[in-house]
Short mmCIF file of C-alpha atoms in Angstrom, two decimals:
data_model
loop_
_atom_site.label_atom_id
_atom_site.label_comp_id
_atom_site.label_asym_id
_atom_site.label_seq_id
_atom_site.Cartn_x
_atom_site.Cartn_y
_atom_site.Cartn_z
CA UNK H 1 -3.50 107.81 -83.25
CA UNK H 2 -4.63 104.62 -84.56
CA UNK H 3 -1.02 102.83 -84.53
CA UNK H 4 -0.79 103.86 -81.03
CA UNK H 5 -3.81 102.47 -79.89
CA UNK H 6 -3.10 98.53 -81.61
CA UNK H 7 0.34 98.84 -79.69
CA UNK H 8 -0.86 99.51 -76.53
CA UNK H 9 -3.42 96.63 -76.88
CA UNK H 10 -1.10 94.23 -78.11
CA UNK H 11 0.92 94.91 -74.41
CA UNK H 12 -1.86 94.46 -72.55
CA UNK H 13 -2.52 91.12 -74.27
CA UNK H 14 1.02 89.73 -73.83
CA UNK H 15 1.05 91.35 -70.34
CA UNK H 16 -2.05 89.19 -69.19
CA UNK H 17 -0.46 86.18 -71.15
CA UNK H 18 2.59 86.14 -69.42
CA UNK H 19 0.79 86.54 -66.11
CA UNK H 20 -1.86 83.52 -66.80
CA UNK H 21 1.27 81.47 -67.50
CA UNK H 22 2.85 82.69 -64.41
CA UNK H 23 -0.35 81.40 -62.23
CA UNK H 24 -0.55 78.24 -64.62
CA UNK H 25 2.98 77.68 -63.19
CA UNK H 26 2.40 78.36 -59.36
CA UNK H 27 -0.48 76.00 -59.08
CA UNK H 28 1.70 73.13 -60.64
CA UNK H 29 4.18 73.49 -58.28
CA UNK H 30 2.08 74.02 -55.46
CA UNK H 31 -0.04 70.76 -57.23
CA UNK H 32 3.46 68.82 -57.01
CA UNK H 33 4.34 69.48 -53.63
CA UNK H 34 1.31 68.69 -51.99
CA UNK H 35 1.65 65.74 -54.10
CA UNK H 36 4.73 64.85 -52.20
CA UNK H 37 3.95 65.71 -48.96
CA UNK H 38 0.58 63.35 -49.67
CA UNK H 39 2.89 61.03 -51.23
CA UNK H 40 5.65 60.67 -48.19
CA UNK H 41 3.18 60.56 -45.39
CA UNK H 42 1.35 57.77 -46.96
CA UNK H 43 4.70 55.95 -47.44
CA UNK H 44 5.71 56.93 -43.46
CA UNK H 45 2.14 55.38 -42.64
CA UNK H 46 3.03 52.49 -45.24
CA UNK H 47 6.12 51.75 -43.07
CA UNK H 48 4.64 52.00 -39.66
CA UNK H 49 2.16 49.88 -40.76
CA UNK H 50 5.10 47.56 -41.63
CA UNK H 51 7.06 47.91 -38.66
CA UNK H 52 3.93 46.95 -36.83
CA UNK H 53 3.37 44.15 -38.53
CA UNK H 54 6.94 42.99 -37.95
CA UNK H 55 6.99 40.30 -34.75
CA UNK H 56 10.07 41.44 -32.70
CA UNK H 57 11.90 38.04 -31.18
CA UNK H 58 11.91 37.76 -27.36
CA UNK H 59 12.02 35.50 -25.01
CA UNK H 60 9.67 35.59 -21.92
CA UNK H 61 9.45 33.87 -18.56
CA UNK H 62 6.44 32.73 -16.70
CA UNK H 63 6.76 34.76 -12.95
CA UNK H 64 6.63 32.26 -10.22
CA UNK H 65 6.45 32.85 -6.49
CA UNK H 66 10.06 33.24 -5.19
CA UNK H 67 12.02 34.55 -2.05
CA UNK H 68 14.01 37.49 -1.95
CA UNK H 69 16.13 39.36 0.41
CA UNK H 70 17.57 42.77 0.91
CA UNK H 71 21.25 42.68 2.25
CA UNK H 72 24.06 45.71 2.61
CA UNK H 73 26.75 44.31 1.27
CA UNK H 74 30.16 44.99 3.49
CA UNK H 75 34.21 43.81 3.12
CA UNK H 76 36.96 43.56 5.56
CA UNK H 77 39.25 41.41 6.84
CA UNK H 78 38.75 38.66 9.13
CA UNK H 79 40.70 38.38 12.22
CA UNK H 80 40.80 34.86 14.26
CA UNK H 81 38.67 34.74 17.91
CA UNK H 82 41.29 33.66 19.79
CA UNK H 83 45.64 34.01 19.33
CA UNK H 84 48.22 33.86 21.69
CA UNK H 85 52.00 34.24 21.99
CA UNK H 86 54.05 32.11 24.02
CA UNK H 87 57.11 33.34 25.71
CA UNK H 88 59.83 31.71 27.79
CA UNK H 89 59.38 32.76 31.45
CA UNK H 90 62.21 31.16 32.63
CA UNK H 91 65.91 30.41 31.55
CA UNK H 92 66.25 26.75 30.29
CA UNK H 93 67.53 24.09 27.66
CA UNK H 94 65.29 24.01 24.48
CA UNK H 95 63.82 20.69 23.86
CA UNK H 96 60.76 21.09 21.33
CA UNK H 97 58.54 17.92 21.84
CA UNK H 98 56.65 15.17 19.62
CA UNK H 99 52.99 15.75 17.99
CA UNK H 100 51.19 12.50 19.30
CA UNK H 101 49.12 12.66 16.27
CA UNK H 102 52.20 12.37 13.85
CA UNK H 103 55.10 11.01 16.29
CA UNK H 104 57.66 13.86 14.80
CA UNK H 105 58.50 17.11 16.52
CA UNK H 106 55.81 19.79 16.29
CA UNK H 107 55.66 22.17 13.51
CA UNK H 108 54.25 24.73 11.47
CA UNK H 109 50.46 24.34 10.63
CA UNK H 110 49.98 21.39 13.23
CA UNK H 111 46.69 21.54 15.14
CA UNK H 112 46.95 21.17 18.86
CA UNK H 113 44.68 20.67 21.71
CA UNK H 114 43.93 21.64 24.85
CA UNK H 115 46.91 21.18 27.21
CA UNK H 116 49.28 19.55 24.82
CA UNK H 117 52.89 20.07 26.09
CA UNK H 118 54.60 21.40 22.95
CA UNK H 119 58.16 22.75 24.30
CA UNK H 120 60.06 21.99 27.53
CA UNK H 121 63.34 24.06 29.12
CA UNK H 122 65.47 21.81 31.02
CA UNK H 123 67.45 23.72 34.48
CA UNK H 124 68.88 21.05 36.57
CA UNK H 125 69.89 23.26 38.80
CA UNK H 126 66.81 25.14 39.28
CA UNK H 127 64.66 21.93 39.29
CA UNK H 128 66.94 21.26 42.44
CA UNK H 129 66.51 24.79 44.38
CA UNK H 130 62.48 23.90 44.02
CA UNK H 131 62.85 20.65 45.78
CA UNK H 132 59.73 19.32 44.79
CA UNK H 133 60.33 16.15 45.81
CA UNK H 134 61.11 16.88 49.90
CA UNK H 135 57.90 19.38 49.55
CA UNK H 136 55.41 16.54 48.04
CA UNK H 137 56.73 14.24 50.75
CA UNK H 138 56.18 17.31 53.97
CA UNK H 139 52.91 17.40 52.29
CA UNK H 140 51.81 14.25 52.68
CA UNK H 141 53.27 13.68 56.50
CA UNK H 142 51.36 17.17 57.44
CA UNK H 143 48.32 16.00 55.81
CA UNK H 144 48.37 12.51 57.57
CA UNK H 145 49.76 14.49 61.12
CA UNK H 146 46.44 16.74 60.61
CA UNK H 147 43.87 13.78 59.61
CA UNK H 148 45.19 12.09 62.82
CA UNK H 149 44.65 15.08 64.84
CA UNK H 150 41.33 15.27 63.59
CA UNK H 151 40.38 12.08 64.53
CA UNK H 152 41.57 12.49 68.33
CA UNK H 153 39.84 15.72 68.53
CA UNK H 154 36.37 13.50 67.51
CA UNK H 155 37.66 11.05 70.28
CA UNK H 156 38.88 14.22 73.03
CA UNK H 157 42.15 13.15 72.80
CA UNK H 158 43.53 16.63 71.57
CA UNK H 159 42.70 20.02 72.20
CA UNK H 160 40.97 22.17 69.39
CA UNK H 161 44.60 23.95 69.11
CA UNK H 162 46.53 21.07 68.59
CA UNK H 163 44.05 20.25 65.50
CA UNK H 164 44.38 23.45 64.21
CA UNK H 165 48.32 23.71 64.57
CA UNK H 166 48.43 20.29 62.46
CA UNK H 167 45.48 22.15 59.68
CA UNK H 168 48.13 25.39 59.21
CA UNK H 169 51.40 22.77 58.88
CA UNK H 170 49.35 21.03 56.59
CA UNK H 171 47.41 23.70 54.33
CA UNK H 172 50.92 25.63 54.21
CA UNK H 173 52.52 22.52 53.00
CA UNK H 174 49.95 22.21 50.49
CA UNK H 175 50.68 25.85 49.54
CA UNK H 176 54.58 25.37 49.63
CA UNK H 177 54.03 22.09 46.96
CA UNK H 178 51.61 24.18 44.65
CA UNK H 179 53.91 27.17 44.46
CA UNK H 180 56.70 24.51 43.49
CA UNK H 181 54.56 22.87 40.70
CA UNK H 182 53.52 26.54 39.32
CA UNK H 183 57.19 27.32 39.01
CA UNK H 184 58.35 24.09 37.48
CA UNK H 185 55.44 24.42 35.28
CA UNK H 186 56.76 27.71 33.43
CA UNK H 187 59.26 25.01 31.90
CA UNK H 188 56.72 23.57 30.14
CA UNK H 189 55.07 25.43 27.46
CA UNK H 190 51.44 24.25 26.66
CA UNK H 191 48.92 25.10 24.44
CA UNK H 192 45.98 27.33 26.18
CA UNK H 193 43.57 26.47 23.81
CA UNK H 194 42.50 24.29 20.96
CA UNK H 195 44.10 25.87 17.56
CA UNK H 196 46.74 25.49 15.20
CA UNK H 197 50.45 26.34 15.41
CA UNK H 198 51.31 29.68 13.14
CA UNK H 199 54.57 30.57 14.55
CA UNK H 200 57.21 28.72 15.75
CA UNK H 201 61.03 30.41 15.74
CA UNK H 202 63.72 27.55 15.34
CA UNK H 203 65.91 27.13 17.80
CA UNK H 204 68.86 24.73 17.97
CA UNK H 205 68.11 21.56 20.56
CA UNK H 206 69.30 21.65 24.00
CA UNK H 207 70.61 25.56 23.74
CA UNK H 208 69.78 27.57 26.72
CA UNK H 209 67.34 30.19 26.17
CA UNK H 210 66.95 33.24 27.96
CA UNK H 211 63.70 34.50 29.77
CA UNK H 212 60.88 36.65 27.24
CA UNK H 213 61.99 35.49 24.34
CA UNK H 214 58.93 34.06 21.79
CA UNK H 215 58.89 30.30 21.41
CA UNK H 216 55.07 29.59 19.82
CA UNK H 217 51.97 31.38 18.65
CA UNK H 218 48.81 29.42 18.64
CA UNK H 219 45.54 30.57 16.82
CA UNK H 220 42.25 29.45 16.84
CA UNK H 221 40.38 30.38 13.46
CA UNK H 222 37.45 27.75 13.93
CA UNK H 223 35.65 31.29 14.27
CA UNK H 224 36.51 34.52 12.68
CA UNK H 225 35.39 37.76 13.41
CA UNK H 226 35.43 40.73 11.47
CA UNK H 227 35.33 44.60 11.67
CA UNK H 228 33.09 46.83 9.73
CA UNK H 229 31.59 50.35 9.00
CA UNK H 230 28.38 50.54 7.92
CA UNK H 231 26.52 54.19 5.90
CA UNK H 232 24.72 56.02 8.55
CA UNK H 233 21.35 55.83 6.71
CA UNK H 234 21.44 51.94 7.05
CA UNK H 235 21.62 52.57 10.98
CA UNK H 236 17.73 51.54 11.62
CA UNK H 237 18.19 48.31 9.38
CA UNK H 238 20.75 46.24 11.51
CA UNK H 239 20.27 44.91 14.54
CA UNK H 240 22.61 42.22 16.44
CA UNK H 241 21.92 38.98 15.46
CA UNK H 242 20.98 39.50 11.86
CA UNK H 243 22.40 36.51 9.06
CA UNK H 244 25.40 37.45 7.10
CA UNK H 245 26.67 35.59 4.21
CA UNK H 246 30.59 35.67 3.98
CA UNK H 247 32.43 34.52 0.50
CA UNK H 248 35.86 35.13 -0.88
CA UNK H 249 37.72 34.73 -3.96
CA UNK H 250 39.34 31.31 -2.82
CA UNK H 251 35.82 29.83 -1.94
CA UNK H 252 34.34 29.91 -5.81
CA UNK H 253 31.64 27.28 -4.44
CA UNK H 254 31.59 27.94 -0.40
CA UNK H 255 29.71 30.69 1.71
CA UNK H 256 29.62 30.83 4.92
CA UNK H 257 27.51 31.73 7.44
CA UNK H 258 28.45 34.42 10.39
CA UNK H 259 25.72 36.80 11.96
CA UNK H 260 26.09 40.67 13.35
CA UNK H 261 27.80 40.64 16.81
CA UNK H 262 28.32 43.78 17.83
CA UNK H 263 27.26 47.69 16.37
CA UNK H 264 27.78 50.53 17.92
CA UNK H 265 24.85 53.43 18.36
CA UNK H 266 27.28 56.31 17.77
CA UNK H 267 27.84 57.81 14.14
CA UNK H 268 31.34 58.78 12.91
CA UNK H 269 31.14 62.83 12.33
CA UNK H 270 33.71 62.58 9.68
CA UNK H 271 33.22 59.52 7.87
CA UNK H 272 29.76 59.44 8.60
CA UNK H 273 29.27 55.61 9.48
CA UNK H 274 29.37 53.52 12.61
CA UNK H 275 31.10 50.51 13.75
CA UNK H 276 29.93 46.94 13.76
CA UNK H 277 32.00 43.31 14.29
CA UNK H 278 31.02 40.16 12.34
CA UNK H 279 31.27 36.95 14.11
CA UNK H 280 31.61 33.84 11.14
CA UNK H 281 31.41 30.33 11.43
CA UNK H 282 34.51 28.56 10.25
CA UNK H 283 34.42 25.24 11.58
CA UNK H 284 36.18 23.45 8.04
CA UNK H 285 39.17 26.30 8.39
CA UNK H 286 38.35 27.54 4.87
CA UNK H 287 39.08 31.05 5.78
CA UNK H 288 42.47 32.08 6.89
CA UNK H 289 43.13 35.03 9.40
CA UNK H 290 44.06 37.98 7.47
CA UNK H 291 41.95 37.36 4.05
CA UNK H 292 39.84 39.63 2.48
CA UNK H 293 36.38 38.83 2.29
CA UNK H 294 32.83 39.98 1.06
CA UNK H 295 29.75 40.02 3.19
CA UNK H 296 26.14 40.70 2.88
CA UNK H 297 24.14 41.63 6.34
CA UNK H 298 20.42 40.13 5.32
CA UNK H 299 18.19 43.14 6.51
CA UNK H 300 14.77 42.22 5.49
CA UNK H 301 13.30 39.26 3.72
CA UNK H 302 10.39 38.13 1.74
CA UNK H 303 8.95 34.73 0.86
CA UNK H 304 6.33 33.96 -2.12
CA UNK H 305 7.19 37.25 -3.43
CA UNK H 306 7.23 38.72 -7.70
CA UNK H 307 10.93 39.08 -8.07
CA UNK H 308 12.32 39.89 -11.25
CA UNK H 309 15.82 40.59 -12.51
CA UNK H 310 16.92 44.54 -12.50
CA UNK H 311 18.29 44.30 -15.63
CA UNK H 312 14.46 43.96 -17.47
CA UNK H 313 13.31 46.98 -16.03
CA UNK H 314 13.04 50.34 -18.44
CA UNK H 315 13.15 53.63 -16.51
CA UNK H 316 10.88 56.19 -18.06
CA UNK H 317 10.14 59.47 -16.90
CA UNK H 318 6.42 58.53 -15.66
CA UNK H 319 8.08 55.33 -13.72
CA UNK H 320 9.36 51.94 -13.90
CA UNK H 321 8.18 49.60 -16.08
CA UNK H 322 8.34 46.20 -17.61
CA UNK H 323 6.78 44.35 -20.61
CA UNK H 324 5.01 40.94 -20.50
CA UNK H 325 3.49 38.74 -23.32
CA UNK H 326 -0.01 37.67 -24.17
CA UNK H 327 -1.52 36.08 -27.06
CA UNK H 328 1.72 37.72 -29.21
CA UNK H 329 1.45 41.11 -28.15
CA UNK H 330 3.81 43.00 -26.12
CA UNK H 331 1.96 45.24 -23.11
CA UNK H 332 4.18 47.91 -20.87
CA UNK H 333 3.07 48.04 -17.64
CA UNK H 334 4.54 50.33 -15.27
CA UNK H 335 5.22 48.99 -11.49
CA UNK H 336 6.24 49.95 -8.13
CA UNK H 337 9.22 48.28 -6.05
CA UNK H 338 9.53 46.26 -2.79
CA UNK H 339 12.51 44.93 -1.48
CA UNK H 340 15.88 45.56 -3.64
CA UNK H 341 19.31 43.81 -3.63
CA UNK H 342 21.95 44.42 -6.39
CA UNK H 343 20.19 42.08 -8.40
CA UNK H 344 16.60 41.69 -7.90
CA UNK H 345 13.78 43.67 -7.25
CA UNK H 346 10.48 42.75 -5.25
CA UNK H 347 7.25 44.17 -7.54
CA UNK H 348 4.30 45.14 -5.33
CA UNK H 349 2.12 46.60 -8.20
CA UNK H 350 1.92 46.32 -11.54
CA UNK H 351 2.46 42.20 -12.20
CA UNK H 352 0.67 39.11 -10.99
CA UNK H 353 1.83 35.84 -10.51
CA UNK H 354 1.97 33.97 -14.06
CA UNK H 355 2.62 37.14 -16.22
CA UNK H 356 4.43 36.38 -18.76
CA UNK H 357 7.44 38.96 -18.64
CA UNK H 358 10.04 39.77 -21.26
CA UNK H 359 13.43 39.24 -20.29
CA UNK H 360 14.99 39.39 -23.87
CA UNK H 361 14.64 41.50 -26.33
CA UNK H 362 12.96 44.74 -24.83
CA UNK H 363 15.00 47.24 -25.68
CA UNK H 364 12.79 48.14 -29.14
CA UNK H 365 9.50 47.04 -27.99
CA UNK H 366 6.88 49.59 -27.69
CA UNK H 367 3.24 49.19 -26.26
CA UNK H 368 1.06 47.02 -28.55
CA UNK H 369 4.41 45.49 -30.54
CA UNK H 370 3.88 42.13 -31.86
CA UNK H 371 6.14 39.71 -30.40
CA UNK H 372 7.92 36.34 -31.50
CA UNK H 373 8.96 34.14 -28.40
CA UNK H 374 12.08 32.40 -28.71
CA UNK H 375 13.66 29.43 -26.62
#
C-alpha cells in the first residue's frame, strides 16, 4: 500500500510540472506577439510620421482673373459662296483671250473680275444674219424721226398720232438693236462675278465649237460656307449669329473667323441632330473649297473668371477637387464648375482669386502634405 501511494504522488507532481511549463510557454508566446504587433505599429506610425515629414515637389500657379468660353466643337467641309459653269450657247471659233493683269492668255488659278471677257467664238456668218450695224443705224434715224415729232407736237405742227407712230418705230428699233447685242453677246463669255478661274478645258485655237459644251468655271471662295449637324441637346445653345472659330491642318498659325448662318428648328428622328450652315470669312483665300476643317460655335462666355486647366482636377467620390499651396502645406479643396470647354473649366466655388493651385505634382498629395515648390 505504501509503494502505491509514493507512485501516485510522484504523477501528480510531474503532471502539474509539465502543465506549469505548458502555461510558462503560452504566456511567452502570447508575451512575443504582442510584442510584435506593439513593435510593427510603432514602426507603421514611425513611417507615417516620415512620410509626413517628407516635402513632396510641386509646382503651383498663382490664379489670376482670365476669360473663358464654352464652344461645341463641329467639322465639315467648306463649300465656296458663289461657283458657276460657263457653257457655249452658241456655235463659234474658239479664241481664249489675254489676262490684262499678266498680258498672256488666261489660265488656271487666275483671278478675274467683274465683267472681264475671258473667251470669244468667232461666226462670220452669223455676225452677218444679226446685222447689227443696219439696226444701230434704224435706231438712231427712228430716235431722231421721234425727237422731231416731239418737238412739232410742242409747236402743233403734228397730231398726237403722228408722235406716237414715230415713239413705236423708235422704241421697236431700240428693241430690234438690244435683241441683236444680247445675241452677239453669247459669243463672248464673261466672268459673272469676281473669283478665280478653277476650270478651264483646253481647246485648240480657232476650232469651232459646238453649242453646251463647258468652256470655264469661276469660283468665288473670298467666303466659305459650311454644313453642319449639331447633338440635339445643344439645340437651346445656338442661335444665328453666334462667333465660330474655323482652323485646319494647313493653317498651323491662322484661324479664322465665320459666325452661325443658318439652323434649322427640326430634329433628325434617326440621327438625332439638326442642321446648321457656317458662313466664314476668307478674304486672304487661305481656305480652299473642298478642305476639311475644324470649328468651334462660341456658346457662352465669361470674362474675369477662375479658370483652371482640366487636367489638375482629381475626381473623388464626394466631388471635384483641387489642391493649392500655403505657407508649404498642401490643402484639398473640393469645387463646383462653371463654364467648360475641352480644356478649361470655370470654378464658381471652392477657389479665390490668388490661390495658389497645384498644377504639378498632385497625383500623391493628400490633405495636410508638406509641399516643395519647384520652378
Amino acid at each position: 500500500m505504501t509503494t502505491k501511494t509514493t507512485k501516485t504522488s510522484k504523477t501528480t507532481m510531474t503532471t502539474t510540472t509539465t502543465m506549469t511549463t505548458m502555461t510558462t510557454v503560452h504566456s511567452l508566446i502570447i508575451s512575443g506577439f504582442m510584442a510584435a504587433v506593439i513593435f510593427l505599429s510603432s514602426c507603421n506610425r514611425n513611417q507615417q510620421d516620415l512620410s509626413r515629414d517628407i516635402a513632396v515637389p510641386v509646382t503651383v500657379a498663382e490664379i489670376q482673373p482670365r476669360s473663358i468660353e464654352k464652344f461645341i466643337e463641329i467639322t465639315g467641309t467648306v463649300k465656296p459662296v458663289k461657283e458657276v459653269l460657263l457653257k457655249s450657247e452658241m456655235n463659234g471659233h474658239y479664241h481664249l483671250r489675254n489676262n490684262p493683269a499678266t498680258g498672256r492668255p488666261y489660265k488656271l488659278g487666275d483671278q478675274v473680275r467683274e465683267g472681264d471677257e475671258i473667251i470669244e467664238l468667232q461666226d462670220q456668218e452669223f455676225e452677218n444674219t444679226i446685222k447689227i450695224n443696219s439696226l444701230k443705224i434704224n435706231l438712231d434715224i427712228t430716235k431722231q424721226v421721234f425727237d422731231k415729232q416731239q418737238s412739232l407736237y410742242e409747236k402743233g405742227g403734228v397730231t398726237l398720232s403722228e408722235l406716237k407712230n414715230a415713239e413705236i418705230n423708235f422704241i421697236n428699233a431700240q428693241y430690234a438693236y438690244n435683241d441683236a447685242q444680247l445675241k452677239l453677246g453669247r459669243m463672248i463669255i464673261k466672268a459673272p462675278f469676281s473669283g478665280v478661274i478653277i476650270d478651264l478645258p483646253y481647246y485648240t485655237p480657232d476650232v469651232r465649237l459646238d453649242a453646251n459644251l463647258n468652256l470655264l468655271k469661276i469660283m468665288d471662295y473670298s467666303k466659305l460656307i459650311m454644313e453642319i449637324n449639331l447633338p440635339e441637346k445643344t439645340i437651346d445653345q445656338t442661335k444665328p449669329g453666334q462667333v465660330v472659330r474655323v482652323t485646319n491642318y494647313t493653317l498651323a498659325k491662322d484661324t479664322l473667323q465665320g459666325s452661325v448662318s443658318q439652323l434649322s428648328p427640326a430634329i433628325d428622328g434617326d440621327t438625332r441632330s439638326y442642321k446648321g450652315t457656317i458662313t466664314i470669312n476668307n478674304p486672304r483665300l487661305l481656305l480652299r473649297p473642298g478642305m476639311y476643317v475644324k470649328g468651334e460655335i462660341v456658346v457662352a462666355s465669361a470674362k474675369g473668371a477662375i479658370v483652371i486647366p482640366k487636367d489638375v482636377i482629381v475626381s473623388k467620390q464626394r466631388g471635384n477637387s483641387v489642391f493649392t499651396v500655403d505657407k508649404g502645406v498642401a490643402y484639398e479643396k473640393v469645387v463646383e464648375f462653371g463654364l467648360e470647354n475641352p480644356q478649361e473649366v470655370q470654378i464658381i466655388s471652392g477657389l479665390s482669386m490668388k490661390d495658389r493651385l497645384v498644377v504639378k505634382g498632385f497625383e500623391t498629395l493628400r490633405d495636410h502634405s508638406k509641399v516643395k515648390e519647384m520652378k
